[in-house]
Amino acid sequence: MKVTPPILDIPLVHEPTQDNPPVPTTALGPLEQTFIMEVIELMSREEVLMRLKRDMQTACAIELATIPIYLYTYYSLLRNKNSGKNLTKTQQFVNKAAGHIMSVAVEEMLHMSLASNLYYSITGTPPKLYGSSPSIYPTPLPYHNPIGLMGPKGKADEQVSIPLGKYSYEQLWHFLQIENPGHRDMKPRDRNWDTIGQFYSYIRCLIHSSQLTDDDFQVGSKTFQIQPYNYSPNNVDTVSPNKKFDPWATPLEKNSAAKNADFANSPDSHAGKTQLMTVTSKNDALLAIDTICDQGEGFSATKFDDPSDHELSHYYKFLSLQAQMGQYSINIEQLNTPPEPPKPISPTICESDLVDEKLLYNYPQNPKLAEYPLALQPIVRFCNGLYQYMLIMTETIFYVPAEPNLIDEKQSQKYYFNIALHRSMIWVLDKYIQTLRKVTIQSGIYKGNHLAPTFEFVNLGTPLESFAALKKLGDEAIKATQNARVNVVNSSTSSDIKYYINTALTSTQDDKSMHLPDVADYFQLAQTGPGYLIPKSYPFAAAPKYPHKSNGQPLTQPSGAVTHSCMGLNSCKGQDVYGIAGPTGNDPNQCAGQGLCSTAIDHTCHVQNDCKGQGGCGLYGTAEEMNRPGQNECRSLGSCATPMNAERFITNGEHQGTSVWARARAVFEQEVWPELCDKNPDLKELPSVGEASFVKQHGDIFKDGPSYLWISADNKERSNMTSCGASGMSGAGGCS
């Protein structure tokens, strides 16, 4: 008897309303419709659920397997050797290549989060991430067909094994194997699949089947899923310059960093209302799968993955990089899938150009920890352990609930995400790997190579034991840097290694919580078993006193003054870095909104701020965080550095590419000033920053906020406030 799948004709799961309009999901192809009929006829509800749970765990493992591969190649490239004014064509290409690779890695993290939320929605438990990353490279992707497509050698690979390798034309081919979109006429498969699109097609069909209902996606509450406010499509590492630029030019100027920035990821490249979404229904689940597939893992005949045709798909990003390399015109790969490959792109860049200009680190191919010199192994082992701890912290997110009645900034999960994932990724792992690659190996099979992570599994024990285990690895790594046998690690590199390990593991005297969180705080062994949530109140911290100094002497602020992050954001007269004495001793600013600079404790970037009101630069963070610079409600939620030098520009949200300071001032004028007027009837009209006497004398310097050159000139204490970000696109030159 022929069975017609009723799901093909039913209306959307959600009844459309003004607040919740219908969102169409990807239309089913003929083979998918046939397979759904087979599912309905041959599988019980229990089997469909069992397969969906199994496949969503596999989906997490597939996405997870790709992340170290992309990161390894990314870190083999030196992005910021030259400043914006001195970019060579090769340097510009390296920056674009690295930006594309990092943009894909960021979206793979999104895909892992979407798959994790879907898994949690049908199981009520977090997916297994810790220990699920490949333990050794090269690695096949989970359940991939062992015979691959035609490769760069002109024949099919005997086994599809993706290596850890430095940037090269051939490494890009391996990336294309991962992201190959395939054809719509490929049968859905969850085992022995040829493309990831086939695998997700299989999952889509299971969800569409009539055996499942919305109730099946409500086992794990959306409250405990990873929330949309934790995802940022762009940061300064996904941005690259499209030509030479003046790093010290303000964003409004034609040749500024902002005006010449290409943003690799587009904010509209998603199927639902948000890119990262929670799942509570069949329709939510289908939209999550659509986002994953549209961005890179699905059937696509076009080179773009967003409706506005601004963002290239993962596959086409890598193909376009190949098209600019010397081998492309004589390549013999057989890519018989849409979209049509691009024509060769000028200027042509050869791998030898990267080597000649010292833009490529000589990373070993598929390094093994045991094959490194013995004295270097503890240093790399900590790096591997930190990566595994990041996976444990990711699982822990599902034990930190969202609080429906609180704004995003006040969410416990948001705070946890910032101090856990952002701090570990941006401020420890990234900087630690960049430190390791400065080391040239002096002996053994990797002699002459640069030191690189191996991403091998490190057993950190249970969540209750994991932080202590990571701390032990850190102690061993620090001890190794002090060992005389590590003569290739110079004193500067040794200091950096110790600094980043301490950043991850050690509190400061004044702050007992600035290290990465110990996930044991979120677990306890009770009758309910491991994973029982320990409720935590949102940790608002009192703003610390700012150490104002002039010639070594403290500067006095008005009584009750509130810290603020930059020029023109002060809430009362006489409140800025110069205090009530003013810059010359007798000319303090005379009103709110006229201050010359911040009263907040200087910090360098996102999640580094010590208290509320200290957000700044706009290089890292979510669109919402960047929409309100200087208005964050708590420590570690700022985006990002203070003070905000005028060259900084926003990388996410509706104000992308515009001045951070200008946006901060606009928020002050629209939100803060009206509140001040309500409290103080004497305030009549908001004065401009330019009305302060000191500004009048130097108006051009402060036209768009305090410039980097003014802040840093003859000022050693603030010489390091330029920014973070390896791309050099931050403004003021950037740093690594």
XYZ file of C-alpha atoms in Angstrom:
736
model
C 0.000 0.000 0.000
C 1.416 3.398 -0.970
C 1.823 5.802 1.947
C 1.598 9.553 1.430
C 3.573 11.535 3.991
C 1.014 13.898 5.524
C 3.752 16.170 6.798
C 4.230 17.502 3.266
C 0.790 19.098 3.290
C 0.375 20.259 6.890
C 0.670 23.959 7.752
C 3.625 25.411 9.601
C 3.909 24.281 13.202
C 3.478 27.768 14.649
C 0.259 29.607 14.019
C 1.401 32.880 12.431
C 0.945 36.023 14.503
C 2.321 39.536 14.261
C 5.054 38.660 16.777
C 5.702 35.182 15.417
C 5.343 35.233 11.613
C 5.675 31.991 9.645
C 9.201 31.180 8.577
C 9.455 28.759 5.645
C 11.905 25.909 5.867
C 13.839 24.409 2.962
C 11.586 22.674 0.444
C 11.957 18.917 0.358
C 13.522 17.343 -2.711
C 12.046 14.281 -4.456
C 14.431 11.811 -2.782
C 13.718 13.355 0.598
C 9.972 13.016 0.068
C 10.448 9.375 -0.923
C 12.597 8.722 2.123
C 10.012 10.310 4.447
C 7.436 7.902 3.048
C 9.797 5.035 3.881
C 10.294 6.365 7.420
C 6.554 6.625 8.012
C 5.925 3.127 6.624
C 8.889 1.242 8.075
C 9.958 2.924 11.317
C 8.196 3.120 14.645
C 8.091 6.348 16.610
C 10.619 4.906 19.069
C 13.056 4.065 16.270
C 12.746 7.518 14.706
C 13.480 9.130 18.070
C 16.382 6.771 18.728
C 17.945 7.558 15.344
C 17.424 11.290 15.738
C 19.105 11.293 19.154
C 22.003 9.225 17.831
C 22.410 11.392 14.743
C 22.315 14.690 16.641
C 25.156 13.444 18.849
C 26.970 12.490 15.638
C 26.238 15.956 14.226
C 27.951 17.522 17.241
C 30.940 15.230 16.677
C 31.132 16.115 12.958
C 31.104 19.851 13.627
C 33.576 19.385 16.463
C 35.987 17.412 14.259
C 36.356 20.339 11.848
C 37.146 23.077 14.376
C 40.749 22.048 15.267
C 41.478 21.527 11.560
C 40.500 25.083 10.699
C 42.164 26.580 13.772
C 45.450 24.783 13.081
C 45.655 26.175 9.543
C 44.519 29.614 10.706
C 47.345 29.893 13.236
C 49.925 28.898 10.638
C 49.355 32.304 9.001
C 50.856 35.563 10.273
C 48.198 38.208 9.736
C 49.586 41.367 11.289
C 53.234 41.484 10.270
C 52.685 44.796 8.475
C 50.513 47.743 9.459
C 47.665 48.903 7.241
C 49.783 51.442 5.365
C 52.425 48.860 4.505
C 50.363 45.899 3.329
C 51.884 43.943 0.464
C 49.670 42.007 -1.945
C 50.778 38.786 -0.272
C 50.046 40.162 3.199
C 46.615 41.275 2.041
C 45.905 37.789 0.681
C 47.088 36.130 3.901
C 44.784 38.392 5.877
C 41.833 37.515 3.634
C 42.626 33.800 3.798
C 42.878 33.834 7.569
C 39.688 35.894 7.889
C 37.793 33.422 5.694
C 39.102 30.428 7.633
C 38.244 31.972 10.998
C 34.793 32.969 9.742
C 34.120 29.321 8.871
C 35.458 28.162 12.263
C 33.103 30.630 13.996
C 30.144 29.247 12.058
C 31.185 25.652 12.807
C 30.980 26.609 16.471
C 27.502 27.969 15.759
C 26.546 24.698 14.048
C 27.807 22.706 17.020
C 25.703 24.920 19.312
C 22.585 24.476 17.155
C 23.094 20.708 17.028
C 23.648 20.711 20.798
C 20.430 22.637 21.439
C 18.463 20.274 19.217
C 19.974 17.269 20.992
C 19.142 18.764 24.384
C 15.567 19.513 23.299
C 14.872 15.808 22.610
C 16.914 14.301 25.458
C 17.045 16.789 28.334
C 20.791 16.195 28.696
C 23.794 17.987 27.155
C 25.529 16.287 24.234
C 28.882 14.668 24.896
C 31.551 17.063 23.625
C 34.460 16.427 25.961
C 36.281 13.407 24.581
C 34.318 13.515 21.307
C 36.887 15.527 19.395
C 39.206 13.361 17.260
C 42.049 12.022 19.399
C 44.531 11.899 16.551
C 44.985 13.468 13.119
C 44.582 12.963 10.198
C 41.010 11.965 10.926
C 38.000 10.772 8.959
C 34.808 12.654 9.704
C 32.377 10.515 11.707
C 30.566 7.964 9.510
C 31.897 9.433 6.259
C 32.103 7.139 3.226
C 35.749 5.963 3.332
C 36.188 6.590 -0.398
C 36.392 10.258 -1.236
C 36.058 12.526 -4.261
C 38.740 13.086 -6.857
C 41.547 14.971 -5.143
C 44.564 17.115 -5.956
C 46.555 14.043 -7.055
C 44.018 13.288 -9.784
C 42.595 10.199 -8.108
C 40.109 9.399 -5.404
C 41.470 9.325 -1.879
C 41.688 5.808 -0.511
C 40.379 7.198 2.735
C 38.950 10.621 3.526
C 41.270 11.661 6.335
C 41.517 15.367 7.065
C 44.967 16.453 8.287
C 46.227 19.105 10.650
C 48.311 21.100 8.211
C 49.678 24.564 7.601
C 48.097 26.749 4.965
C 48.594 25.391 1.434
C 46.731 24.771 -1.784
C 46.369 21.107 -0.871
C 45.085 21.915 2.629
C 42.350 23.984 0.994
C 41.418 20.881 -1.009
C 40.840 19.010 2.236
C 38.640 21.898 3.360
C 36.643 21.527 0.135
C 36.161 17.841 0.888
C 34.579 18.797 4.197
C 32.336 21.499 2.752
C 31.437 19.898 -0.602
C 27.752 20.788 -1.159
C 26.871 17.786 -3.317
C 23.676 17.453 -5.382
C 19.991 17.640 -4.492
C 19.572 14.187 -6.064
C 21.810 12.510 -3.444
C 19.923 10.120 -1.193
C 19.659 11.048 2.517
C 22.173 9.029 4.578
C 23.266 9.094 8.174
C 25.937 6.412 7.730
C 28.411 6.056 4.875
C 27.502 9.534 3.635
C 29.449 11.317 0.874
C 28.579 14.892 1.862
C 27.505 16.451 5.132
C 24.458 17.685 3.223
C 23.307 14.076 2.841
C 23.694 13.528 6.570
C 21.631 16.599 7.507
C 19.097 15.692 4.814
C 18.564 12.417 6.675
C 18.020 14.328 9.928
C 15.615 16.734 8.225
C 13.540 13.796 6.989
C 13.337 12.242 10.457
C 12.080 15.540 11.871
C 9.533 15.933 9.081
C 8.069 12.467 9.632
C 4.617 12.265 11.181
C 5.899 10.034 13.990
C 7.322 13.087 15.794
C 5.381 15.967 17.309
C 6.295 19.258 18.961
C 6.191 17.540 22.353
C 9.235 15.472 21.386
C 11.274 18.708 21.181
C 10.292 19.927 24.634
C 11.979 17.287 26.790
C 14.861 19.678 27.483
C 13.636 23.161 28.347
C 14.740 26.092 26.168
C 15.710 27.812 29.427
C 18.765 25.564 29.695
C 19.768 25.662 26.023
C 22.502 27.925 24.664
C 20.800 31.274 24.181
C 20.925 33.459 21.037
C 22.654 36.322 22.849
C 25.826 34.235 23.148
C 26.614 34.216 19.412
C 28.484 36.826 17.384
C 28.846 36.274 13.608
C 31.847 38.604 13.277
C 34.805 39.675 15.353
C 38.027 41.397 14.459
C 39.574 38.041 13.456
C 36.921 37.405 10.771
C 37.500 40.865 9.277
C 40.194 41.588 6.690
C 41.324 44.657 4.735
C 40.430 44.864 1.050
C 43.345 47.239 0.409
C 45.923 49.338 2.197
C 44.476 51.582 4.894
C 45.521 54.143 7.469
C 45.155 52.400 10.848
C 45.057 55.756 12.632
C 42.335 57.272 10.470
C 38.931 57.616 12.126
C 36.095 55.383 10.840
C 34.485 58.309 9.023
C 37.494 58.886 6.816
C 37.728 57.343 3.361
C 40.951 55.407 3.945
C 40.267 54.302 7.517
C 40.382 50.711 8.728
C 36.575 50.633 8.932
C 36.044 51.879 5.377
C 38.378 49.228 3.973
C 37.146 46.284 6.037
C 35.548 43.195 4.520
C 33.249 41.334 6.898
C 33.417 37.623 6.128
C 30.116 36.700 7.789
C 26.775 38.323 7.066
C 24.171 38.856 9.823
C 21.295 37.576 7.630
C 22.754 34.145 6.876
C 20.270 32.160 8.923
C 16.858 30.581 8.521
C 15.060 31.608 11.727
C 14.847 34.875 13.635
C 18.382 34.467 14.958
C 21.443 32.500 13.908
C 21.776 30.754 17.268
C 18.328 29.634 18.331
C 16.700 27.490 20.973
C 14.525 24.544 19.935
C 11.034 23.805 21.263
C 9.189 22.505 18.177
C 9.579 20.654 14.899
C 9.673 23.940 13.040
C 12.466 25.250 15.296
C 14.437 22.068 14.681
C 14.024 22.381 10.905
C 15.109 26.030 10.976
C 18.216 25.124 12.974
C 19.116 22.454 10.403
C 18.462 24.931 7.597
C 20.913 27.439 9.070
C 23.591 24.759 9.322
C 23.000 23.626 5.743
C 22.650 27.071 4.181
C 25.937 28.284 5.636
C 27.998 25.397 4.411
C 26.818 21.876 5.066
C 23.941 21.539 2.638
C 23.063 21.191 -1.037
C 23.647 24.535 -2.725
C 23.831 25.538 -6.381
C 24.835 29.119 -5.531
C 28.007 30.555 -4.097
C 26.224 32.647 -1.445
C 24.621 31.524 1.797
C 22.548 34.611 2.641
C 19.534 36.259 0.954
C 21.421 39.494 0.321
C 24.277 37.682 -1.462
C 26.973 39.199 0.741
C 28.423 36.098 2.362
C 30.069 33.270 0.462
C 29.267 29.716 1.525
C 32.011 27.781 3.298
C 32.739 25.823 0.140
C 32.998 28.903 -2.046
C 35.149 30.803 0.456
C 37.790 28.095 0.217
C 37.356 27.712 -3.547
C 37.864 31.462 -4.032
C 41.105 31.272 -2.030
C 42.316 28.471 -4.271
C 41.379 30.560 -7.309
C 43.927 33.187 -6.292
C 46.783 30.704 -5.913
C 49.281 29.745 -8.586
C 48.258 26.078 -8.814
C 44.635 26.897 -9.627
C 45.073 27.408 -13.368
C 46.581 23.922 -13.747
C 44.581 22.129 -11.044
C 43.266 18.677 -11.780
C 40.616 18.367 -9.095
C 37.324 17.108 -10.451
C 34.659 19.126 -8.705
C 31.539 18.085 -10.554
C 29.187 19.873 -8.212
C 27.581 23.301 -8.320
C 28.302 26.126 -7.889
C 30.527 26.792 -10.888
C 34.153 27.336 -9.796
C 35.411 30.924 -10.179
C 37.878 31.997 -12.824
C 41.453 32.645 -11.642
C 41.626 35.690 -9.357
C 44.385 38.308 -9.565
C 46.904 38.977 -8.197
C 48.165 35.399 -8.215
C 49.770 34.326 -4.937
C 52.105 31.333 -4.704
C 52.932 29.382 -1.571
C 56.559 30.432 -2.061
C 55.437 34.067 -1.681
C 54.097 33.290 1.783
C 57.403 31.681 2.750
C 59.563 34.423 1.234
C 57.683 37.167 3.111
C 57.743 35.112 6.339
C 53.945 35.048 6.550
C 53.652 31.279 7.009
C 54.783 29.380 10.093
C 56.406 26.067 9.293
C 53.898 23.938 11.177
C 54.480 20.160 11.170
C 51.962 17.950 9.381
C 49.760 16.021 11.858
C 52.077 16.463 14.860
C 51.942 13.984 17.745
C 52.642 15.072 21.291
C 54.836 12.033 21.957
C 57.038 12.955 18.984
C 57.861 16.447 20.273
C 61.094 16.851 22.266
C 60.393 15.653 25.812
C 61.074 19.050 27.356
C 58.454 20.727 25.147
C 55.688 18.198 25.695
C 54.239 19.726 28.927
C 53.914 23.109 27.195
C 51.877 21.628 24.328
C 49.966 19.270 26.638
C 48.544 22.264 28.534
C 47.316 23.706 25.223
C 45.569 20.419 24.400
C 44.154 20.247 27.920
C 42.801 23.775 27.691
C 40.974 22.864 24.480
C 39.385 19.862 26.205
C 38.427 22.048 29.177
C 36.710 24.420 26.756
C 34.547 21.485 25.648
C 33.720 20.714 29.276
C 32.792 24.366 29.825
C 30.586 24.200 26.725
C 28.704 21.218 28.150
C 28.352 23.130 31.413
C 26.402 25.915 29.680
C 23.393 23.588 29.804
C 23.470 23.817 33.613
C 23.342 27.627 33.639
C 19.752 28.669 32.909
C 18.458 31.695 31.079
C 16.280 33.940 33.211
C 13.239 35.088 31.216
C 12.637 38.295 33.149
C 16.160 39.663 32.835
C 17.763 41.567 29.997
C 20.559 39.788 28.141
C 23.357 41.550 30.021
C 22.005 40.425 33.388
C 21.693 36.773 32.419
C 23.699 34.271 34.455
C 24.323 32.272 31.292
C 25.656 35.337 29.492
C 28.049 36.049 32.326
C 29.186 32.420 32.400
C 29.647 32.340 28.615
C 31.848 35.440 28.707
C 34.108 34.378 31.556
C 34.281 30.785 30.304
C 34.228 30.517 26.522
C 35.172 34.031 25.428
C 37.925 34.378 27.988
C 39.403 30.953 27.261
C 39.186 31.322 23.474
C 40.218 34.961 23.067
C 42.503 35.569 26.012
C 44.183 32.252 26.625
C 44.044 29.706 23.781
C 44.476 32.263 20.989
C 47.386 34.066 22.654
C 48.954 30.829 23.905
C 49.041 29.290 20.411
C 50.473 32.514 18.999
C 53.206 32.279 21.645
C 53.972 28.624 20.891
C 54.430 29.279 17.192
C 57.365 31.600 17.974
C 59.337 28.537 19.135
C 61.463 26.738 16.532
C 62.003 23.082 17.404
C 65.722 22.282 17.629
C 65.758 18.489 17.626
C 63.816 15.347 16.758
C 61.632 14.557 13.748
C 60.081 18.043 13.809
C 63.415 19.859 13.821
C 63.054 23.201 12.056
C 59.262 23.264 12.480
C 57.417 25.716 14.683
C 55.708 24.507 17.835
C 51.986 23.866 17.321
C 49.103 22.300 19.257
C 48.256 18.692 18.429
C 44.632 18.810 19.722
C 44.997 15.268 21.068
C 42.718 14.117 23.857
C 43.867 14.899 27.388
C 41.994 13.145 30.178
C 40.915 15.764 32.717
C 38.687 13.376 34.643
C 35.132 14.241 35.651
C 33.769 17.802 35.620
C 34.374 17.910 39.376
C 38.057 17.075 38.826
C 38.715 18.851 35.536
C 39.823 22.305 36.692
C 42.278 20.849 39.191
C 43.624 18.563 36.456
C 44.052 21.531 34.106
C 45.825 23.456 36.860
C 48.252 20.562 37.290
C 48.991 20.658 33.552
C 49.580 24.390 33.847
C 52.033 23.932 36.715
C 53.918 21.315 34.692
C 54.062 23.614 31.653
C 55.410 26.514 33.719
C 58.014 24.226 35.234
C 59.019 23.111 31.732
C 59.683 26.705 30.679
C 62.126 26.973 33.568
C 63.916 23.790 32.589
C 67.362 24.400 31.147
C 66.677 21.842 28.414
C 64.074 24.162 26.912
C 66.766 26.441 25.580
C 64.707 27.211 22.484
C 62.152 29.025 24.650
C 63.657 32.446 25.251
C 62.908 34.508 28.322
C 60.212 36.566 26.574
C 58.392 33.477 25.281
C 58.750 31.790 28.656
C 57.200 34.816 30.350
C 54.309 34.830 27.891
C 53.649 31.123 28.432
C 53.514 31.626 32.194
C 51.374 34.745 31.831
C 48.661 33.060 29.754
C 48.608 29.975 31.959
C 48.186 32.211 34.989
C 45.467 34.149 33.166
C 43.540 30.897 32.817
C 44.133 29.446 36.251
C 45.137 32.042 38.830
C 43.149 34.758 40.578
C 44.650 38.142 41.292
C 44.961 39.401 44.842
C 42.124 41.881 44.362
C 39.871 39.666 42.302
C 39.215 36.072 43.251
C 37.165 35.183 40.178
C 39.035 36.416 37.120
C 40.431 33.009 36.125
C 38.396 30.566 34.083
C 35.486 29.180 36.074
C 35.878 25.886 37.863
C 32.937 23.922 36.437
C 32.763 21.938 39.663
C 30.931 24.995 41.031
C 28.039 24.099 38.723
C 27.890 20.436 39.713
C 27.457 18.483 42.899
C 27.040 14.815 43.695
C 23.583 14.544 45.187
C 20.672 12.148 45.058
C 19.889 13.484 41.611
C 23.407 12.546 40.468
C 26.095 14.561 38.717
C 24.848 17.594 36.889
C 22.558 18.927 39.599
C 22.439 22.684 39.139
C 23.726 24.857 41.951
C 21.673 28.064 41.731
C 23.808 31.169 41.367
C 22.729 34.756 41.742
C 23.945 37.112 39.074
C 27.301 38.439 40.340
C 27.054 42.217 40.131
C 30.311 43.595 41.438
C 30.898 47.004 42.963
C 32.943 49.260 40.756
C 36.538 49.417 42.034
C 38.188 52.754 42.681
C 40.110 53.987 39.705
C 43.777 54.847 40.424
C 43.811 58.368 38.955
C 47.354 59.685 38.947
C 49.152 62.762 37.693
C 52.874 62.880 38.369
C 52.343 59.974 40.709
C 49.630 61.711 42.745
C 45.960 60.597 42.957
C 43.416 62.830 41.234
C 40.175 63.746 42.987
C 36.750 63.009 41.475
C 33.417 64.607 42.456
C 31.680 62.914 45.358
C 29.531 59.999 44.216
C 30.847 60.078 40.638
C 30.106 57.004 38.508
C 32.867 55.480 36.415
C 32.532 55.941 32.691
C 34.439 54.490 29.779
C 35.399 57.422 27.569
C 35.224 61.058 26.542
C 31.831 62.753 26.696
C 30.168 60.006 28.753
C 30.581 61.484 32.262
C 27.531 62.037 34.446
C 28.656 65.182 36.246
C 31.078 68.102 36.045
C 34.706 67.719 37.004
C 34.529 63.992 36.298
C 37.114 62.598 33.908
C 40.672 61.324 34.000
C 41.873 64.756 35.192
C 39.490 65.014 38.144
C 38.203 68.260 39.653
C 41.512 70.017 39.009
C 41.194 69.695 35.251
C 44.025 69.112 32.776
C 45.886 72.296 33.666
C 45.028 72.454 37.347
C 42.211 75.005 37.244
C 39.885 74.121 34.352
C 37.769 71.025 35.062
C 34.916 70.236 32.708
C 31.805 72.145 33.727
C 29.028 69.686 32.941
C 27.939 66.130 32.341
C 28.922 64.943 28.869
C 31.981 67.198 28.696
C 34.626 64.946 30.236
C 37.848 64.366 28.316
C 38.407 60.702 28.993
C 37.475 57.666 31.057
C 37.499 57.236 34.807
C 37.303 53.459 34.386
C 40.248 51.146 34.980
C 42.007 50.613 31.675
C 41.593 47.199 30.093
C 42.412 45.895 26.661
C 39.326 44.192 25.279
C 36.110 42.179 25.483
C 35.299 40.492 28.858
C 38.372 42.095 30.491
C 36.530 44.937 32.248
C 36.342 44.951 36.044
C 32.977 46.638 36.547
C 29.868 48.081 34.916
C 30.048 51.023 32.536
C 33.431 50.035 31.166
C 32.501 48.513 27.813
C 34.261 49.824 24.780
C 35.770 48.968 21.461
C 33.469 46.776 19.372
C 35.980 44.223 18.082
C 34.562 41.217 19.906
C 31.084 40.607 21.274
C 27.473 40.329 20.191
C 25.503 42.890 18.209
C 23.550 43.866 21.313
C 26.704 44.398 23.359
C 28.164 46.547 20.598
C 24.929 48.480 20.245
C 25.383 50.009 23.705
C 29.102 50.603 24.334
C 29.843 52.006 27.750
C 26.473 50.865 29.123
C 27.231 47.284 30.221
C 25.687 46.297 33.529
C 28.481 44.201 35.002
C 32.104 43.115 34.938
C 33.169 40.882 32.042
C 30.225 41.978 29.896
C 31.889 44.953 28.239
C 32.592 45.073 24.530
C 35.342 45.955 24.951
C 38.441 48.149 25.746
C 38.530 51.421 27.644
C 39.240 54.101 26.850
C 37.782 53.930 23.330
C 40.302 55.346 20.917
C 38.703 57.146 17.979
C 39.959 54.618 15.445
C 37.828 51.770 16.760
C 34.857 50.560 14.758
C 31.995 48.150 15.408
C 32.118 44.657 13.840
C 28.587 43.379 14.539
C 24.986 44.531 14.357
C 23.186 47.436 12.740
C 26.069 49.827 13.447
C 28.719 47.592 11.884
C 31.625 49.576 10.444
C 30.825 52.786 12.351
C 32.637 54.550 15.176
C 32.318 52.939 18.601
C 32.756 56.270 20.347
C 30.100 57.957 18.189
C 27.657 55.184 19.092
C 28.555 55.457 22.796
C 27.943 59.202 22.678
C 24.597 58.675 20.906
C 23.478 56.276 23.636
C 24.562 58.813 26.241
C 22.533 61.558 24.548
C 19.443 59.386 24.047
C 19.382 57.496 27.348
C 21.698 58.895 30.012
C 21.162 62.626 29.524
C 17.334 62.512 29.867
C 17.736 60.619 33.150
C 20.218 63.197 34.405
C 17.824 65.997 33.496
C 15.013 64.335 35.431
C 17.214 64.255 38.515
C 18.652 67.738 38.051
C 16.234 70.444 36.801
C 19.144 72.873 36.369
C 20.349 70.932 33.332
C 18.847 72.584 30.266
C 20.710 71.621 27.116
C 23.297 68.952 26.484
C 26.696 70.583 25.865
C 28.913 69.210 23.164
C 32.238 67.677 24.012
C 33.800 70.477 22.002
C 32.632 73.099 24.503
C 35.206 72.016 27.083
C 38.045 74.546 27.044
C 40.749 71.954 26.506
C 38.870 70.458 23.557
C 38.379 73.861 21.947
C 42.141 74.216 21.760
C 42.591 70.820 20.089
C 39.280 70.199 18.374
C 40.527 67.991 15.533
C 41.991 65.476 17.970
C 38.611 64.898 19.603
C 36.296 65.217 16.624
C 35.438 61.498 16.761
C 36.585 60.712 20.287
C 40.070 60.555 21.815
C 42.592 59.388 19.242
C 45.019 56.587 19.919
C 47.991 58.837 19.273
C 46.807 61.346 21.910
C 46.122 58.654 24.495
C 49.393 56.786 24.047
C 51.863 59.612 23.423
C 54.434 59.679 26.252
C 52.079 57.532 28.279
C 53.616 54.172 29.117
C 50.720 53.169 31.329
C 48.346 53.281 28.350
C 50.665 52.152 25.579
C 49.044 48.707 25.459
C 45.435 49.809 25.130
C 45.534 49.712 21.328
C 43.429 46.570 20.899
C 43.335 42.849 20.430
C 42.808 40.864 17.264
C 45.253 39.206 14.928
C 43.892 40.773 11.750
C 45.343 44.207 12.409
C 41.952 45.673 11.440
C 41.244 47.104 14.880
C 42.358 50.648 14.241
C 45.538 52.002 15.820
C 47.485 49.172 14.254
C 46.268 46.341 16.456
C 48.406 43.789 18.192
C 48.641 40.031 18.413
